[in-house]
Short mmCIF file of C-alpha atoms and ligand atoms in Angstrom, two decimals:
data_model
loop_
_atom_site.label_atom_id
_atom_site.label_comp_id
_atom_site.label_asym_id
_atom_site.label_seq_id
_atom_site.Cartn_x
_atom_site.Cartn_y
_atom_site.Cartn_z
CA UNK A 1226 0.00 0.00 0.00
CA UNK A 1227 2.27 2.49 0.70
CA UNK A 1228 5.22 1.67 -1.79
CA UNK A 1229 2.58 3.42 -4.17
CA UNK A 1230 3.75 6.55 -5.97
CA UNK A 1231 1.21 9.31 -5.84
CA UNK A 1232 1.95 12.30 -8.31
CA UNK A 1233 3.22 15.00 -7.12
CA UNK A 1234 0.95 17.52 -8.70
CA UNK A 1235 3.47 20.46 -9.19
CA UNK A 1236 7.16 21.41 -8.43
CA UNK A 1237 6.98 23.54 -5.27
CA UNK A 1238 10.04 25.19 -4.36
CA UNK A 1239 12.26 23.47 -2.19
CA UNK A 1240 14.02 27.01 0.10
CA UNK A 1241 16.32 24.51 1.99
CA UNK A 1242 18.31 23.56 -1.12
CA UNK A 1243 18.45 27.24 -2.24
CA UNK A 1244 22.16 28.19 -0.85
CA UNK A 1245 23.68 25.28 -2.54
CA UNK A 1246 22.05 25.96 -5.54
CA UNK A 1247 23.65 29.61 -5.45
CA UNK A 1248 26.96 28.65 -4.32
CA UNK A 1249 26.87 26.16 -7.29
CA UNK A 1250 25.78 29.14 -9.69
CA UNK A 1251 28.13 31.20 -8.54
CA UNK A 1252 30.81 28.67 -9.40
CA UNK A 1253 29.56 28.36 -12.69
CA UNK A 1254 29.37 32.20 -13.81
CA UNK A 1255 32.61 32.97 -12.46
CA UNK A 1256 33.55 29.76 -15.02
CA UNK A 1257 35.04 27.31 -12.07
CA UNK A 1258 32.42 24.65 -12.12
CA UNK A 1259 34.13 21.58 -10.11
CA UNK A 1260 34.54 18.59 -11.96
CA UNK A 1261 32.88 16.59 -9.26
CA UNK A 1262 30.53 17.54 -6.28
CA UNK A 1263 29.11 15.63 -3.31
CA UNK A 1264 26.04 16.67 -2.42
CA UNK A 1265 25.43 14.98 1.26
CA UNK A 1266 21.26 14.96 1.44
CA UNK A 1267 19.18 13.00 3.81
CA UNK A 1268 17.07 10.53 1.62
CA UNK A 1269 13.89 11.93 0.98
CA UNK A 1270 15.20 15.80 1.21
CA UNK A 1271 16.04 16.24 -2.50
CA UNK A 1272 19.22 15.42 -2.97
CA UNK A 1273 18.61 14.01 -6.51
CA UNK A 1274 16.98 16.71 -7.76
CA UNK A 1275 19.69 19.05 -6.87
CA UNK A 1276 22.22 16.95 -8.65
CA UNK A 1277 19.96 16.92 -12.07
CA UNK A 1278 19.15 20.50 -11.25
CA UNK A 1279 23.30 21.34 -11.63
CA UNK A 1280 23.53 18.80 -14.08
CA UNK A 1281 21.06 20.90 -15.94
CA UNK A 1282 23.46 24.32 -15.20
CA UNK A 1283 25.99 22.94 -17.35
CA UNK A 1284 23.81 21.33 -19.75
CA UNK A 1285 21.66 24.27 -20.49
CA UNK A 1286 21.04 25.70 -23.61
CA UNK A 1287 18.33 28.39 -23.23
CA UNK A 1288 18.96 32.13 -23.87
CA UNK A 1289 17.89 32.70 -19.58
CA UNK A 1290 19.95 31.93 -16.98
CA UNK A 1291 21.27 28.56 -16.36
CA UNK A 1292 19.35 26.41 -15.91
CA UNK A 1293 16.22 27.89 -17.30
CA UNK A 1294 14.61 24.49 -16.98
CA UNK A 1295 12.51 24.97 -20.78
CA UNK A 1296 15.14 24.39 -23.31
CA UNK A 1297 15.53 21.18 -24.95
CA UNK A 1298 18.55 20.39 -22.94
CA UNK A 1299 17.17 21.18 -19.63
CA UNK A 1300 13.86 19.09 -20.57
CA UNK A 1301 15.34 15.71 -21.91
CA UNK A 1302 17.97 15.79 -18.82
CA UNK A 1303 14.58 16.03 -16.75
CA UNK A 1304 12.93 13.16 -18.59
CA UNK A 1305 16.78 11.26 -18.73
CA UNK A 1306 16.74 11.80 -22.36
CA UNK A 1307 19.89 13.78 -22.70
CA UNK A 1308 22.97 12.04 -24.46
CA UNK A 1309 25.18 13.75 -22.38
CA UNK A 1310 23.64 12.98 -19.07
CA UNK A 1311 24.21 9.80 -17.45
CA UNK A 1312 22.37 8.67 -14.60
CA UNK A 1313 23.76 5.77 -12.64
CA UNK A 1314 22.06 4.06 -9.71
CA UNK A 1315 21.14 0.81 -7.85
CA UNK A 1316 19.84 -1.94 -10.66
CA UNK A 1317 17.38 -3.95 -9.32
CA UNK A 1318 17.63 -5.72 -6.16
CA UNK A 1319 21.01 -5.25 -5.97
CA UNK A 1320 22.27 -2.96 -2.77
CA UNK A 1321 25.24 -1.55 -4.82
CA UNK A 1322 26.58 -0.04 -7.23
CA UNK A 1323 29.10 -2.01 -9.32
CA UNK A 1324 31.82 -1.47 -10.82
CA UNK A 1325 30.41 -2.66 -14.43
CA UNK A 1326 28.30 0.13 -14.16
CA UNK A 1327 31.06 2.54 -12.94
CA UNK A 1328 33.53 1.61 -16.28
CA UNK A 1329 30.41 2.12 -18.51
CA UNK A 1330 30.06 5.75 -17.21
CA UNK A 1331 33.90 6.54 -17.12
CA UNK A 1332 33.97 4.89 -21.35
CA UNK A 1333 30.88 6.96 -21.54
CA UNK A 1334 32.38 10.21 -20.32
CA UNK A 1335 35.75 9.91 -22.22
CA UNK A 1336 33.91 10.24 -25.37
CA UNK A 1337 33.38 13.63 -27.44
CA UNK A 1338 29.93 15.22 -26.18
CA UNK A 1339 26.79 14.44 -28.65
CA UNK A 1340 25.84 18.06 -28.62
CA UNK A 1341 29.45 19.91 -28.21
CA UNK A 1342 29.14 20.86 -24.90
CA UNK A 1343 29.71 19.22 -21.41
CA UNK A 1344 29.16 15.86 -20.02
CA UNK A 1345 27.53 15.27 -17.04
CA UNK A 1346 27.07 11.98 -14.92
CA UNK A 1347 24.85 11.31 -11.63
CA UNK A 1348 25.80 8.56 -9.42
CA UNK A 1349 22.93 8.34 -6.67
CA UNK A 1350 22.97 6.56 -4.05
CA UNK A 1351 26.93 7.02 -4.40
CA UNK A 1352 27.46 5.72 -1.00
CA UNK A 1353 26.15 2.57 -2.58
CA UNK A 1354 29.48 2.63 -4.81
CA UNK A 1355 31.31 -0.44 -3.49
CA UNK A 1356 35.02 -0.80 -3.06
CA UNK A 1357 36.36 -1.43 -6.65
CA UNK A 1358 33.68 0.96 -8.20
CA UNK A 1359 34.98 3.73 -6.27
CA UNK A 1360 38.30 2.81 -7.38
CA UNK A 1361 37.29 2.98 -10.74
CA UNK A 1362 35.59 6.18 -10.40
CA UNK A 1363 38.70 7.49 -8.90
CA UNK A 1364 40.65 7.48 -11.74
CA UNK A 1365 38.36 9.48 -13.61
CA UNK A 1366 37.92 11.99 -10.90
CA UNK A 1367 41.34 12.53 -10.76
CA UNK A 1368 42.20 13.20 -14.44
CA UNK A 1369 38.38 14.57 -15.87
CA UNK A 1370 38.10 15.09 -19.62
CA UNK A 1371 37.50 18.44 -20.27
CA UNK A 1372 33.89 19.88 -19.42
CA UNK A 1373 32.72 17.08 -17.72
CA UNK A 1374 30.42 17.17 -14.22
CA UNK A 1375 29.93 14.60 -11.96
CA UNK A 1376 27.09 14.69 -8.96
CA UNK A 1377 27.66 12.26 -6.42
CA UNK A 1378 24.91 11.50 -4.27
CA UNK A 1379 24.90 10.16 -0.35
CA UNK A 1380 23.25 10.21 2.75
CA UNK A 1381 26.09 8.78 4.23
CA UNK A 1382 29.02 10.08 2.01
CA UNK A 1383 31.61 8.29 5.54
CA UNK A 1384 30.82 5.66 3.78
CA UNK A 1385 33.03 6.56 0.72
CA UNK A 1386 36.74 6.29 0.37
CA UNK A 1387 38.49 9.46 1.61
CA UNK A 1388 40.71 9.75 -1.70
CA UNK A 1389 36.86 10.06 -3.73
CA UNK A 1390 35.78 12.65 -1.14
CA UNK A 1391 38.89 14.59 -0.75
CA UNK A 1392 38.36 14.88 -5.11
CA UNK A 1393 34.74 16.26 -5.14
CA UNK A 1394 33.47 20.16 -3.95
CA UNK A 1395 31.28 18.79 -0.76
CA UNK A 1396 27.48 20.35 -0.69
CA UNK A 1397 25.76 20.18 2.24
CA UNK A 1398 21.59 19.88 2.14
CA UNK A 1399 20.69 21.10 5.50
CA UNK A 1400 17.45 19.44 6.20
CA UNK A 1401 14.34 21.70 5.69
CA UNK A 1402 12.66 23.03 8.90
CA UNK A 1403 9.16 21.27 9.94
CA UNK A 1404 7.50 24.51 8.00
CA UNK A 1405 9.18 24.02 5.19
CA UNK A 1406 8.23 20.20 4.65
CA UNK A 1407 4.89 21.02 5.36
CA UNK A 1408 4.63 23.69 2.95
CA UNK A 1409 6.20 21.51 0.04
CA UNK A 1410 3.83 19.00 0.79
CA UNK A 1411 0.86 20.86 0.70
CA UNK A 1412 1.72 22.89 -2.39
CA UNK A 1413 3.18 19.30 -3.53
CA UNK A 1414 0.37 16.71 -2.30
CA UNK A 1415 -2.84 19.46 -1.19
CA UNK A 1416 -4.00 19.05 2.58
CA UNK A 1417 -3.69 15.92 5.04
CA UNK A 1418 -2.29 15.44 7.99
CA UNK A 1419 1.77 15.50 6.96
CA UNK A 1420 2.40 16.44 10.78
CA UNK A 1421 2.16 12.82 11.28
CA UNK A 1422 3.71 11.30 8.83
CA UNK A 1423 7.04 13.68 9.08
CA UNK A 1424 6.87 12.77 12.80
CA UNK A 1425 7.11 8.75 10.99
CA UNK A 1426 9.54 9.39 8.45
CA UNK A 1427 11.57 12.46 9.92
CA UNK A 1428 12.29 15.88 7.64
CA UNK A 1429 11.97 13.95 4.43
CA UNK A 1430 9.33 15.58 3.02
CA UNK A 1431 10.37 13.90 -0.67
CA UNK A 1432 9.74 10.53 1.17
CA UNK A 1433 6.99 11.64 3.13
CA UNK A 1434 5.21 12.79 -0.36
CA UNK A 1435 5.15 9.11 -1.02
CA UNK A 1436 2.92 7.91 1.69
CA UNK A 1437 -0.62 7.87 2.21
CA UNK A 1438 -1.27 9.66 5.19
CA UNK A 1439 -4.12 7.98 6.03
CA UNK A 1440 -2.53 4.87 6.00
CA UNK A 1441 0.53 5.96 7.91
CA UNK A 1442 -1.54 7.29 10.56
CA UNK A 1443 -3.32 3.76 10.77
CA UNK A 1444 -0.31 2.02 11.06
CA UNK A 1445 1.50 4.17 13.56
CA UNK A 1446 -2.12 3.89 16.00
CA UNK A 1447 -1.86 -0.17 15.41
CA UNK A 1448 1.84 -0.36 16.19
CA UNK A 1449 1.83 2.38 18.90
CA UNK A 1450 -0.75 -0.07 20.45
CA UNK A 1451 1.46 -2.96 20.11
CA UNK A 1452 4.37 -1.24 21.81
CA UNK A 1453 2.12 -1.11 24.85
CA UNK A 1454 0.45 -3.93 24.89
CA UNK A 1455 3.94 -5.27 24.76
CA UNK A 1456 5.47 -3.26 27.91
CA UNK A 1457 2.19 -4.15 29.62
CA UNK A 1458 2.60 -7.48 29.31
CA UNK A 1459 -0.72 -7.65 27.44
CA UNK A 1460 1.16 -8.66 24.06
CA UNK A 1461 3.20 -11.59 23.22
CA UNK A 1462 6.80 -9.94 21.60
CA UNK A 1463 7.44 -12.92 19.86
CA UNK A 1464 3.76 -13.25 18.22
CA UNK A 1465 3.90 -9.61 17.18
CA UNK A 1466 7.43 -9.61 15.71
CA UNK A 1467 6.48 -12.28 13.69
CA UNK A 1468 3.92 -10.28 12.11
CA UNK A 1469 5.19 -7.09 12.03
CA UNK A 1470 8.65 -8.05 9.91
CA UNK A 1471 6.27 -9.83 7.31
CA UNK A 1472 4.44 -6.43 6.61
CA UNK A 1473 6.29 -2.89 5.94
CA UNK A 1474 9.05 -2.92 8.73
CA UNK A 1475 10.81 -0.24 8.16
CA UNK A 1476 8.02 2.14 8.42
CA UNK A 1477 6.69 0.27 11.83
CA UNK A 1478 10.26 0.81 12.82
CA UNK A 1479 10.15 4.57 11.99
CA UNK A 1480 6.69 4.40 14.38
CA UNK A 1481 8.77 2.50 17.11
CA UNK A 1482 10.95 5.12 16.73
CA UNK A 1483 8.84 8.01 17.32
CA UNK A 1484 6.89 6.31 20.35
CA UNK A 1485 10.16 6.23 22.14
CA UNK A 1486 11.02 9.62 21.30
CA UNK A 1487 7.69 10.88 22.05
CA UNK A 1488 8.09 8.81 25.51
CA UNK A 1489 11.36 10.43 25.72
CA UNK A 1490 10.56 13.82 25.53
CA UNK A 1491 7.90 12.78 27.69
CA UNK A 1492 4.65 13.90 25.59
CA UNK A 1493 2.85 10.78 26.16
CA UNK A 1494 0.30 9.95 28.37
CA UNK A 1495 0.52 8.52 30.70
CA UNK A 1496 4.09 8.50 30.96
CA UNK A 1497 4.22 11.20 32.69
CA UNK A 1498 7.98 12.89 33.77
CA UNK A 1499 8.06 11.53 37.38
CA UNK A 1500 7.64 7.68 36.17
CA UNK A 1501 9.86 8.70 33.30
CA UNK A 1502 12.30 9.51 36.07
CA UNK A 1503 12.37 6.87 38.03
CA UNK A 1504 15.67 4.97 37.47
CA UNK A 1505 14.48 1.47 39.01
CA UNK A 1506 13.35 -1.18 36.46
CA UNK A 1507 9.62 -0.19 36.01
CA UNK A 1508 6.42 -2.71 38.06
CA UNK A 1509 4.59 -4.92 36.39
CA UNK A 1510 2.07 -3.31 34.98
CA UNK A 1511 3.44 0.07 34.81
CA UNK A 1512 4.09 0.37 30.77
CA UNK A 1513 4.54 4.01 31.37
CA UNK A 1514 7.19 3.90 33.67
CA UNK A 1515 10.03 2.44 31.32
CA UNK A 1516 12.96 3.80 32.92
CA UNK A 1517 15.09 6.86 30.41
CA UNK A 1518 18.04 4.33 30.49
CA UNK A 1519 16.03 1.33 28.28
CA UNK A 1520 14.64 3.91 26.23
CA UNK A 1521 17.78 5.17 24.91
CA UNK A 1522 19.02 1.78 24.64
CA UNK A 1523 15.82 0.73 22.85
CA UNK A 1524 16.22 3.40 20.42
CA UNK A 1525 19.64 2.97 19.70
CA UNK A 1526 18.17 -0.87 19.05
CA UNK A 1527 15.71 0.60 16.55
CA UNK A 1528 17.79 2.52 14.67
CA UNK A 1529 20.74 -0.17 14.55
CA UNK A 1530 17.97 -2.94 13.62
CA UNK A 1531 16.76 0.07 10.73
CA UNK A 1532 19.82 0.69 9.15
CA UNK A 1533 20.50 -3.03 8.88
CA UNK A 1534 17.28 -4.25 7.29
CA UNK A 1535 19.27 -4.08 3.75
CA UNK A 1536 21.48 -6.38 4.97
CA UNK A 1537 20.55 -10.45 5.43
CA UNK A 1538 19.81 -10.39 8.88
CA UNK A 1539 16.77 -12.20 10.87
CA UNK A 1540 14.34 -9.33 11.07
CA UNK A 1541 11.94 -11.49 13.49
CA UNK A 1542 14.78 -12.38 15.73
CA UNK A 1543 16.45 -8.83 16.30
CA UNK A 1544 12.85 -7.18 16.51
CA UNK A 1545 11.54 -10.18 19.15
CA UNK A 1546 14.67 -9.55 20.84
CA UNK A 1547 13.84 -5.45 21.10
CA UNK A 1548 10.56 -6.11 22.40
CA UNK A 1549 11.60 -8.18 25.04
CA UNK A 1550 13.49 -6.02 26.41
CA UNK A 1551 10.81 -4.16 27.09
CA UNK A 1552 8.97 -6.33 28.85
ZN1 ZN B 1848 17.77 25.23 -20.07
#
């Protein structure tokens, strides 16, 4: 249900990615245009369209300035129609990008441009780029043919070697304020209630666009209500994490999430700060009174067990083990 695209029904601006997009501008009328940047973006805060967006300044071909986003060239590199643009990402089910894929785009990039002009490459998610493909990439990093632009991609761009980073121009997407994402989605999506599904997904309003709000806010109630029927002892962990990592995990993850930062920061009844507080191991019974301690260390469960469901782990197992902990 809620892998479903729903259009976005217009191109709102997006004010958080504004300053690179000048700094990037600037580089380009004052004719120093980096070779390669890496744009570090939270998924779901727009980091992709920022790197088509510059690939588009140097692809431009309209009379306005770049990019005016109406020529031909700024059109096909929208629709990935553009010989000169390459976009390179995950294929398939595969969790990386290989190094196949990374010699096509440097044999690519080495030729002559179609239209006499630059070249310009995406590689999204680049900190999907495993060891050999960033090798490869290296090379051509190092020693670009002339007029050609690279936009790297990554959440996590740690996860790249140092000798790729130290090559590209970093640019930092700050992640849009709570106003902002609810503005975009509005003007992106109309009205609903995108409160709750940022509080879900976090400041990804690109993700959050995605969703059906409706059914987010159903499944955050029904897992919400697991989570204390579990810490009340009313719930069987094993039972429930059986079902939950058959049906969307990751987002009942994101809600497990936000419970215990909710609990946290102490908004939820009827947890109130005083059983919060209390540093002994909470009564039985007393599902409110989860001591600060186990919540931390639940949530640094949560967010280990999230950023490892890519990986061939036993989703059951880890979540069942969460759970009971909380019992
Ligand atoms: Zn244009």
């Amino acid at each position: 249900m809620t892998e479903e695209k729903h259009p976005v029904r217009s191109a709102p601006a997006q004010p958080w990615l504004d300053e690179a997009k000048a700094a990037l501008r600037k580089t380009h009328a004052a004719g120093r245009m980096p070779h390669a940047v890496l744009i570090q973006a939270a998924s779901g805060t727009g980091g992709d369209g920022l790197a088509l967006w510059a690939a588009q300044l140097v692809l431009c071909t309209g009379p306005a300035s770049a990019p005016c986003g109406t020529c031909a060239a700024c059109r096909h590199a929208a629709e990935s129609l553009h010989p000169d643009l390459t976009v390179v990402g995950l294929v398939e089910e595969s969790q990386q990008i290989r190094i196949e894929q990374i010699r096509e785009l440097c044999a690519e990039l080495a030729l002559t441009s179609h239209q006499g002009g630059w070249k310009a490459a995406i590689i999204d998610p680049a900190d999907t780029l495993n060891r050999f493909a960033a090798n490869a990439l290296l090379k051509t990093i190092e020693e670009p043919p002339p007029r050609t632009f690279l936009a790297l991609v990554a959440a996590q761009p740690s996860k790249l070697p140092a000798t790729l980073r130290s090559r590209c121009q970093r640019l930092v997407v700050r992640a849009p304020t709570r106003a902002q994402s609810l503005a975009w989605l509005e003007a992106a999506r109309g009205p609903a209630e995108w409160d709750a599904v940022l509080d879900v997904v976090g400041e990804a309003p690109l993700a959050a666009a995605a969703l059906d709000p409706v059914a987010i806010a159903k499944l955050r109630g029904e897992t919400w209500r697991g989570l204390e029927e579990v810490s009340s002892g009313a719930a069987d962990p094993t039972a429930l994490a059986e079902r939950w990592s058959r049906s969307e995990l990751a987002l009942r993850l994101a809600c497990f999430e936000n419970w215990l930062t909710e609990r946290i920061r102490g908004r939820l009844a009827p947890g109130s700060e005083a059983a919060e507080l209390r540093a002994s191991a909470h009564p039985p019974g007393a599902e409110s009174a989860i001591n600060p301690r186990m919540l931390f260390a639940l949530l640094d469960g949560v967010r280990e067990l999230k950023a490892a469901l890519s990986t061939p782990i036993n989703r059951s197992f880890a979540l069942e083990s969460l759970l009971r902990s909380m019992v």
